[in-house]
XYZ file of C-alpha atoms in Angstrom:
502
model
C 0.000 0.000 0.000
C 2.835 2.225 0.330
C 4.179 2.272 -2.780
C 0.749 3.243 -3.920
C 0.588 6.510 -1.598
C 3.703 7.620 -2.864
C 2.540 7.513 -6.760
C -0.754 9.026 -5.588
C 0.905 12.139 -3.239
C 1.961 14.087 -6.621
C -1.762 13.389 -8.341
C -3.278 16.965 -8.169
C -5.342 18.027 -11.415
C -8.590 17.098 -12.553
C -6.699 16.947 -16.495
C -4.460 14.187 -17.845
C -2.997 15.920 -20.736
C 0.305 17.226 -22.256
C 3.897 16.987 -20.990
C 5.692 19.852 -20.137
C 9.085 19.361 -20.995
C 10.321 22.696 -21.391
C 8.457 25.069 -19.042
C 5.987 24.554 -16.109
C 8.055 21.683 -14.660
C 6.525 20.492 -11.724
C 6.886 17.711 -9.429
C 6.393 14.637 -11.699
C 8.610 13.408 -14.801
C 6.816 12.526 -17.588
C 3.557 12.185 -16.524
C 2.149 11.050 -20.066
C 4.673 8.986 -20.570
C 3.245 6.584 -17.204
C 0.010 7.254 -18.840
C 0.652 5.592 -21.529
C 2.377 2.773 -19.631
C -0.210 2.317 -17.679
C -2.758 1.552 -20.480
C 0.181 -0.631 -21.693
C -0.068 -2.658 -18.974
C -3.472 -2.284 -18.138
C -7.064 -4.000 -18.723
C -9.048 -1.520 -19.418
C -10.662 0.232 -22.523
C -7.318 2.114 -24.450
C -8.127 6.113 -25.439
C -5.831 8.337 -26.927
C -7.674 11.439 -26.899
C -5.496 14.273 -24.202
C -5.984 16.750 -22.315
C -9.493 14.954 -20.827
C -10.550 14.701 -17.639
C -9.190 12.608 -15.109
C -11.931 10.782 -12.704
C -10.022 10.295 -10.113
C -9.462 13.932 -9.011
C -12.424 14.188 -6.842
C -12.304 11.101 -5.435
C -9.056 11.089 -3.950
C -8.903 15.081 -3.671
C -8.543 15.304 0.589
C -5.856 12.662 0.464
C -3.544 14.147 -2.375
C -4.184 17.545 -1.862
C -4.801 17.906 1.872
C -1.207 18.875 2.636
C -1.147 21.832 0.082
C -0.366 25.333 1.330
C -4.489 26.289 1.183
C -6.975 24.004 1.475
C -10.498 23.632 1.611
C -13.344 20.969 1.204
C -17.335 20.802 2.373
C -16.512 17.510 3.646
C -13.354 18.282 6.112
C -13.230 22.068 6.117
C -10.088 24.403 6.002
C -6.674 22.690 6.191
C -5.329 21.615 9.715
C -1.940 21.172 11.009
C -0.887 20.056 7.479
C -4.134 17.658 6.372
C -7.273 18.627 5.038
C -9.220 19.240 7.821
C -10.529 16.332 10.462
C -9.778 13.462 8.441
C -12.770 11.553 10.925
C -15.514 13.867 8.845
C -13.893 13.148 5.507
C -16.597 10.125 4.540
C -17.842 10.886 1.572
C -16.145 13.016 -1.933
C -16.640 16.196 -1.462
C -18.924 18.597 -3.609
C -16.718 21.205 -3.004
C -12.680 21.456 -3.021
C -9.946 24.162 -3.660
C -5.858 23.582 -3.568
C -3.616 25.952 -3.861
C -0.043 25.521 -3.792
C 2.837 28.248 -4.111
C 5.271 26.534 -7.142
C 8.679 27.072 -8.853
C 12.252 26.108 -8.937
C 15.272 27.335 -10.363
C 17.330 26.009 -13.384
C 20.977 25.497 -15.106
C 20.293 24.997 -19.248
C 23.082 25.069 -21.842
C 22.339 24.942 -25.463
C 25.003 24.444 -27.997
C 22.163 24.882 -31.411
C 21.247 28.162 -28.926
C 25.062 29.143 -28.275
C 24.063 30.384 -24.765
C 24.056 29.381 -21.268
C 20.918 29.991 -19.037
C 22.005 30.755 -15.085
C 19.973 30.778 -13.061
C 16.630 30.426 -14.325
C 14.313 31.299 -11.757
C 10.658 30.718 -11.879
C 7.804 30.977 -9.279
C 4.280 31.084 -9.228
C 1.044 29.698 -8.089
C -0.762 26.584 -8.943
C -4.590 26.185 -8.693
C -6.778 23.274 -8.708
C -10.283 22.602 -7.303
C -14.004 21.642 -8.127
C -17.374 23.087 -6.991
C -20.241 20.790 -8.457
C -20.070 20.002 -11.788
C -17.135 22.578 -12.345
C -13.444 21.969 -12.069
C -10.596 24.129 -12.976
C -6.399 23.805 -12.691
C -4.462 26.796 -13.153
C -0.391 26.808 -13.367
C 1.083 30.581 -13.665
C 5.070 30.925 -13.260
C 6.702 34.308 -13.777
C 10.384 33.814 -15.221
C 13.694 35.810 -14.765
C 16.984 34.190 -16.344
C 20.360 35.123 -16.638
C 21.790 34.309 -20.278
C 25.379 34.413 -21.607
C 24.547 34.957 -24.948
C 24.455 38.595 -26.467
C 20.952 38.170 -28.404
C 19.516 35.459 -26.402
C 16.668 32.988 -27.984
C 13.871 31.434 -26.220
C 14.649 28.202 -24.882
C 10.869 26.671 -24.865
C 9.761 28.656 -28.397
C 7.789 30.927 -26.931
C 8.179 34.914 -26.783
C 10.756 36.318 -24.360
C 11.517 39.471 -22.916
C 15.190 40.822 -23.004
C 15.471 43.926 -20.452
C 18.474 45.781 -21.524
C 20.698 46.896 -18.767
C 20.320 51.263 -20.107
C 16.843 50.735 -19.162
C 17.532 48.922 -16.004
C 20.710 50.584 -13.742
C 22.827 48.570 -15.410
C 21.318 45.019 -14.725
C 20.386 43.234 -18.066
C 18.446 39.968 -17.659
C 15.720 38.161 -19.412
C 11.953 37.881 -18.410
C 8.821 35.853 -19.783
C 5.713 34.887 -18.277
C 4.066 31.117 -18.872
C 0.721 29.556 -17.956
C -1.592 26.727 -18.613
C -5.332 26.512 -17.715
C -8.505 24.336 -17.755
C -12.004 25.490 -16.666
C -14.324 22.580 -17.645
C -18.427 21.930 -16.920
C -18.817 18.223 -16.247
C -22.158 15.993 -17.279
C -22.245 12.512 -17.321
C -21.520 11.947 -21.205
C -20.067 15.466 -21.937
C -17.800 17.420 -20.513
C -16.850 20.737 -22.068
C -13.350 23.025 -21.500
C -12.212 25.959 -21.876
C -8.416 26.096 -21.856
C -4.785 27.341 -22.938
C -2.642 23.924 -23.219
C -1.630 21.896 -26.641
C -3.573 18.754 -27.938
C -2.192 15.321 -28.416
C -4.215 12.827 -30.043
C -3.183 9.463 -30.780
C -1.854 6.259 -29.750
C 1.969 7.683 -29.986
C 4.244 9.262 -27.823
C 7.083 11.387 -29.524
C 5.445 11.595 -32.734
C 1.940 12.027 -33.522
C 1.236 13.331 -36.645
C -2.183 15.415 -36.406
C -1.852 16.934 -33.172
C 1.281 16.296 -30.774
C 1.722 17.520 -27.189
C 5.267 18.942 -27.933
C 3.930 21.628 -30.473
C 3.699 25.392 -28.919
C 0.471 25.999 -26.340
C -2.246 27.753 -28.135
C -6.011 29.006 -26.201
C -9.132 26.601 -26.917
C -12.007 24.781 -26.490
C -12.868 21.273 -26.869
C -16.306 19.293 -26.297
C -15.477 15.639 -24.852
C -18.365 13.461 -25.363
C -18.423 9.505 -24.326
C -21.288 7.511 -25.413
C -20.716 3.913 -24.811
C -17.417 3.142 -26.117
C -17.047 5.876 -28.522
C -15.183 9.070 -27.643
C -15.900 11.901 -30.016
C -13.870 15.259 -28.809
C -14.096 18.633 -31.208
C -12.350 21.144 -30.398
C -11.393 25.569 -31.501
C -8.153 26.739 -31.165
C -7.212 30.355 -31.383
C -3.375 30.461 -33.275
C -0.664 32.489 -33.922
C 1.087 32.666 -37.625
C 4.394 34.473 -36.782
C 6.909 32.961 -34.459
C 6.842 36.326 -32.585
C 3.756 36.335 -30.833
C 4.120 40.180 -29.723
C 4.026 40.878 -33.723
C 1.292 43.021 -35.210
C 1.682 40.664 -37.824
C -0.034 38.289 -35.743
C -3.294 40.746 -35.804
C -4.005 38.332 -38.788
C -6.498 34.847 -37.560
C -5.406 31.805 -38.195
C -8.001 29.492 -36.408
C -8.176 25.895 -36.250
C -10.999 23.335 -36.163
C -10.537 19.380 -35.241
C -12.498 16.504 -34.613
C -11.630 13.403 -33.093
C -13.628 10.251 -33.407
C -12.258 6.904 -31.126
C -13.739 3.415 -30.938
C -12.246 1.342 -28.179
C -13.397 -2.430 -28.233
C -11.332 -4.992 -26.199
C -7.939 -4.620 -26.735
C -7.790 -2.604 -29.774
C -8.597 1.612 -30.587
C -9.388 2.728 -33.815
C -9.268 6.421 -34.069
C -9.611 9.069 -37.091
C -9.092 12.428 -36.251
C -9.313 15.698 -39.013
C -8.355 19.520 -39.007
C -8.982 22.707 -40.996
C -7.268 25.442 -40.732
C -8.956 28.515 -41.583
C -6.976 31.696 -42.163
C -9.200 35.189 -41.742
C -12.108 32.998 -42.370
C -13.397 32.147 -39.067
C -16.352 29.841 -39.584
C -18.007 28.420 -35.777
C -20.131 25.724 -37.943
C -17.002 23.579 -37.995
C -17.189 22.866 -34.068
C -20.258 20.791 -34.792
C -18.816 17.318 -33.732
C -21.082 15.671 -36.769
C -20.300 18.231 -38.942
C -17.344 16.359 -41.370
C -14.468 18.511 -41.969
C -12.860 17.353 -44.826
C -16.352 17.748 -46.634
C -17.275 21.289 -45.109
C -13.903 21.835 -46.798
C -15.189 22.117 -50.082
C -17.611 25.141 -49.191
C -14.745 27.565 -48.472
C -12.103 29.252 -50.465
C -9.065 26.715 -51.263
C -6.624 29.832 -50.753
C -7.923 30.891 -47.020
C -8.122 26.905 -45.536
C -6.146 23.640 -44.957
C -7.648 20.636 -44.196
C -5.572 17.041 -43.020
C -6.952 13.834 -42.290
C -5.577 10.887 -40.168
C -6.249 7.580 -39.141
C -4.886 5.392 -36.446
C -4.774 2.101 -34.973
C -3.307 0.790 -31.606
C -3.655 -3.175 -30.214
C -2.614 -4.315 -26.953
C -0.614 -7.690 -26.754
C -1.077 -9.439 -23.231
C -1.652 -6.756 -21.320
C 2.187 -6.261 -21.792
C 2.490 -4.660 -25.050
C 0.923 -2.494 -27.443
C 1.590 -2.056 -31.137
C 0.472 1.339 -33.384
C -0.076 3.257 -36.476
C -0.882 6.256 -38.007
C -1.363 7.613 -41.695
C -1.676 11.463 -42.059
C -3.217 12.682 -45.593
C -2.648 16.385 -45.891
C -3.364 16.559 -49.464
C -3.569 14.360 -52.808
C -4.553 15.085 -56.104
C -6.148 11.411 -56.811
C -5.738 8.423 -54.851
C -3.247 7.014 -57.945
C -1.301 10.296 -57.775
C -0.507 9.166 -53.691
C 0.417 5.543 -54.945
C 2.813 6.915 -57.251
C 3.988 9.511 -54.762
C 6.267 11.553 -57.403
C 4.832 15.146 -57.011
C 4.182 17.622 -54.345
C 0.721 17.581 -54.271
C 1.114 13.773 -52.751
C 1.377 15.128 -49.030
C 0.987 12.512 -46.147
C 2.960 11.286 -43.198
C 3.115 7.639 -41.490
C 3.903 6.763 -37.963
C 4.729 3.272 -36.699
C 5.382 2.174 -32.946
C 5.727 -0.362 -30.200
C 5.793 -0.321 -26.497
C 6.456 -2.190 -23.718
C 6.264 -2.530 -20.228
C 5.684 -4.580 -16.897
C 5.019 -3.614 -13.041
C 7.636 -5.261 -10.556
C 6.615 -5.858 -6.907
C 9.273 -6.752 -4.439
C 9.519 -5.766 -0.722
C 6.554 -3.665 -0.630
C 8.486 -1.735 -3.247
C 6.790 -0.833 -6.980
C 8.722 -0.634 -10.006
C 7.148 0.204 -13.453
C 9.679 -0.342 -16.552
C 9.022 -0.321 -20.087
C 10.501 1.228 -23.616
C 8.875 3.003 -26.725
C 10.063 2.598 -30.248
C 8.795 4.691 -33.036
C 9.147 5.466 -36.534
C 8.139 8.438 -38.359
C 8.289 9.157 -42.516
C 6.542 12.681 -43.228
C 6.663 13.816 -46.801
C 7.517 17.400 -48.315
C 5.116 20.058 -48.197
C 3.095 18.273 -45.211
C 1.808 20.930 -42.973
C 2.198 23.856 -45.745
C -0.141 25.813 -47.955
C -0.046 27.986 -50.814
C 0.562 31.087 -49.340
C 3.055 31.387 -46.857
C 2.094 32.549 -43.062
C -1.660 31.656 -44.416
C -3.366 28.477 -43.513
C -0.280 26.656 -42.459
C -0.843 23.596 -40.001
C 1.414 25.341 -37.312
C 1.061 27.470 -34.651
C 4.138 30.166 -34.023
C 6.278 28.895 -36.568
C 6.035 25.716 -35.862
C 4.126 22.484 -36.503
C 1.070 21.028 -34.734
C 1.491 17.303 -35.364
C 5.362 15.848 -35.826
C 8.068 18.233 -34.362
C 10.173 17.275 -37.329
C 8.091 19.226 -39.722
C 7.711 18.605 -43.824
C 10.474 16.550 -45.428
C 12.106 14.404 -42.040
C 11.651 11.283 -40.788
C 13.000 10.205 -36.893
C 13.544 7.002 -35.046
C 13.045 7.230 -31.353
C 13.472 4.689 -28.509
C 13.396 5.131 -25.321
C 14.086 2.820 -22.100
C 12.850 4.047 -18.898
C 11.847 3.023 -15.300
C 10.306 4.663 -11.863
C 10.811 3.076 -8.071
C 7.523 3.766 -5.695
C 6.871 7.076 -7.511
C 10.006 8.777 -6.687
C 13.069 7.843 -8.570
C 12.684 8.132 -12.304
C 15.407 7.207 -14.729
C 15.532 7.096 -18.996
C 17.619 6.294 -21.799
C 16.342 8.603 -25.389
C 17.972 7.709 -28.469
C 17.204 9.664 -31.325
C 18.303 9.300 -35.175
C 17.066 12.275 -37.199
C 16.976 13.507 -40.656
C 15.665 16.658 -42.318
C 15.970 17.335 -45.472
C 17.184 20.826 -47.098
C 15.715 21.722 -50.201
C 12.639 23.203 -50.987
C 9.528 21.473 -48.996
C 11.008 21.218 -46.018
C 9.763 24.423 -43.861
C 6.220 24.797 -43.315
C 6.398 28.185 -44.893
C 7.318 26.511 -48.436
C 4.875 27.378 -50.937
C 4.245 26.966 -54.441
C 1.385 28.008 -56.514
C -1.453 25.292 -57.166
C -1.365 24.998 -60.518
C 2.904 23.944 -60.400
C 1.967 21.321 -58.139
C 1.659 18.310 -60.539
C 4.734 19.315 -62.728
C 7.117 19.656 -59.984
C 8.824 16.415 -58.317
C 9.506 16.069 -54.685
C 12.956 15.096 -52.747
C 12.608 13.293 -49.762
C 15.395 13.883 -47.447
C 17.677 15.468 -50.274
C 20.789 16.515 -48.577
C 19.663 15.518 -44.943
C 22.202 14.027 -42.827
C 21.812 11.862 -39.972
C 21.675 13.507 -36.586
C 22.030 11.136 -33.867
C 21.092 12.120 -29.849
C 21.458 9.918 -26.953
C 19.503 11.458 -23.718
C 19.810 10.001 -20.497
C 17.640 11.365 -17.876
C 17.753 11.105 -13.726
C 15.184 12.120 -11.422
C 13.927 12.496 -7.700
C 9.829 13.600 -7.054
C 9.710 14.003 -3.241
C 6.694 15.052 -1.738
C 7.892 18.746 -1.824
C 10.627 19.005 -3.921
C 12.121 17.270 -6.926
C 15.617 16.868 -8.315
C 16.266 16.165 -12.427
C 18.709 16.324 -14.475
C 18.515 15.385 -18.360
C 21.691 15.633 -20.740
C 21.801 15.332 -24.661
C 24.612 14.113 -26.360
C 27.016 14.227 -29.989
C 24.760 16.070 -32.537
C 22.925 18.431 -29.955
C 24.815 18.997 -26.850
C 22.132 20.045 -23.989
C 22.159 19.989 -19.918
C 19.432 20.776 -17.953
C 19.222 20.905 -14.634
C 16.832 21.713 -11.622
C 15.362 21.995 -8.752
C 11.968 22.514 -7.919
C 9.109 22.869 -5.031
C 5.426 22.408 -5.105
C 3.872 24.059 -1.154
């Protein structure tokens, strides 16, 4: 039972969703990662639809959050001596509970693709959870303040930052951003709908989903989650930004995106097909409707002012010990012969492949989950582009939604990793990459429409390999956590930190 507590003390939002691997650390390694392992290893019903909302946030609420900094619940009352409230009351879930936690940490990053060296990186803020009847919410806001070696510093997580020059300042030059990610959701049995700022990731892979992948840049949405019976069908808005600057007046232009996800889940296997549009100064609410098809509503807007992409995936679990995965992403063909013979640019699409594995260890009251993830991922020229550049791009500030390595790559990652009782996490990333370098191969590559069936693609002309081993050590105490993560040959990286959750 104890190794159980220990998992359960860092539990503390009513969302499963994305990883955040470059800002808003908290507490827990790669949560989605053990996610994922746990529906590996698991018996029940497999979905691959994140952020949703996780059901166990109410019902273990007083035990997970009762030692945060506030507290309050209708059940126990106010927080006392360091639990929530008389634990003797607490029978029953509460229909009312708020957390609050003060959060932050302070980091050592160096960079050699950035040529700079970030110390310290201090962050602190607050972090916010709670329910009140058929309401929850989870707020994490971190203010940022880092000292950088480099003359013209660049952002280390992609988004904007703030470079206070030392005239300005008495003489003290430093570096300031502020990051945050919310969810306020309404709850019903079958539906549950959320308003949020985080980043979507749907399918059954890890590192490199293809429609929508939780390493992309955080954009502001809202999704409708509805479950009826074993079908999951989530649509969802999401308010983007073209220009990689998002403090540009350039970015007064709308780019808006529209998705739907539909997910069967019968036994062992899921069988999911999710599509976008992208529409660009053409903002059209219809395209929420979850029945409403996308890549037919397509047709009833103008070609130069929206993108549309369609994928479908399939994931089976072996034994309750493996599980084995696919995904085909169709951005754009001109005939279904023109994507067998795959010779011009107008033949856009992207395929995924993957396996993992994993097993729970008990021994000595002690709890150790293990496993490893292998994927491949092939994604063609032009995939995620449009005709215009900084139009209807699939991308939000610069850079992709689906597979971080854009139009024209294609990346093998595996990955071996293991947690003891919660608290001691430890990985081993391997990644070969290539990326082409002629035209096709930004998602700001454009050609007009009627070139596209005379001109012949490249894949991967004049990519080289790029290889990156990344082993990764951490502690996740109860209070504070310990990591450090290096990446070594072709992108030399350290990160280190230290962080608190009160």
């Amino acid at each position: 039972m104890g190794f159980l507590l220990a998992t359960a003390a860092f539990a503390g939002s009513p969302v499963i969703g994305a990883e955040h691997t470059r800002n808003l650390r908290t507490l827990e390694t790669a949560p989605m990662l053990f996610e994922y392992h746990r529906q590996t290893v698991g018996d029940a019903l497999q979905y691959f639809t994140y952020p949703r909302r996780d059901e166990s946030f109410r019902k273990n609420f007083t035990r997970t959050e009762g030692d945060a900094l506030l507290y309050f619940d209708s059940e126990c009352g106010p927080k006392v001596t360091g639990h929530g409230g008389d634990s003797t009351k607490c029978t029953k879930v509460p229909r009312i509970g708020i957390a609050a936690s003060l959060v932050g940490g302070i980091d050592y990053r160096s960079s050699e693709s950035l040529e700079d060296t970030i110390w310290p990186g201090v962050d602190g803020g607050i972090y916010l959870r709670g329910f009140a009847d058929s309401v929850d919410f989870v707020l994490d806001a971190r203010i940022y303040d880092e000292g950088h070696s480099a003359e013209r510093p660049k952002s280390w997580d992609r988004e904007f930052l703030e470079v206070q020059k030392e005239e300005n300042n008495s003489g003290v030059e430093y570096t300031s951003y502020a990051r945050y990610r919310t969810h306020f959701a309404f709850n019903h049995d079958w539906l549950r709908l959320d308003f949020g700022r985080d980043v979507m990731h749907w399918g059954p892979g890890y590192y490199n989903n293809l429609s929508l992948n939780q390493f992309a840049l955080p954009y502001n949405m809202l999704s409708l989650d509805l479950m009826v019976g074993p079908l999951r069908v989530m649509s969802f808005y999401a308010d983007l930004r073209i220009y990689n600057n998002s403090m540009s007046m350039k970015n007064k232009d709308d780019r808006n995106l529209f998705g739907h996800r539909y997910e069967l889940a019968v036994g062992n296997a899921t069988f999911g097909i999710s599509e976008l549009q992208i529409q660009y100064d053409n903002l059209k609410p219809w395209l929420f409707v979850p029945t409403a098809p996308l890549f037919m509503e397509k047709g009833n807007y103008s070609e130069d002012s929206n993108n549309g992409a369609l994928a479908f995936d399939f994931n089976y679990r072996l034994f309750n010990a493996a599980r084995i995965y696919t995904e085909f992403f169709l951005d754009d063909m001109e005939s279904p012969v023109s994507l067998v013979k795959n010779d011009n640019i107008e033949a856009k699409w992207a395929w995924m492949v993957g396996l993992q594995a994993g097993h729970d260890f008990y021994f000595k009251g002690h709890k150790l989950e293990a496993g490893t993830i292998a994927e491949y991922a092939r994604v063609e020229p032009y995939v995620y582009s449009h005709f215009h550049a900084n139009t209807a791009q699939i991308a939000n500030l610069g850079d992709p939604l689906g597979n971080q390595g854009g139009p024209n790559s294609q990346t093998i990652d595996w990955n071996l990793f293991a947690r003891l009782d919660g608290r001691f996490f430890a990985s081993l990333h391997s990644t070969w990459f290539w990326k082409g370098t002629d035209y096709g191969s930004a998602v700001n590559d454009t050609t007009p429409r009627h070139d596209h069936m005379k001109l012949h693609k490249k894949f991967l002309d004049g990519a080289k390999m790029q290889y990156i081993m990344a082993p990764a050590f951490s502690y996740e105490g109860q209070y504070v956590s310990f990591m450090g993560e290096l990446s070594l040959f072709d992108d030399k990286k350290v990160y280190l930190r230290a962080g608190f959750k009160w």
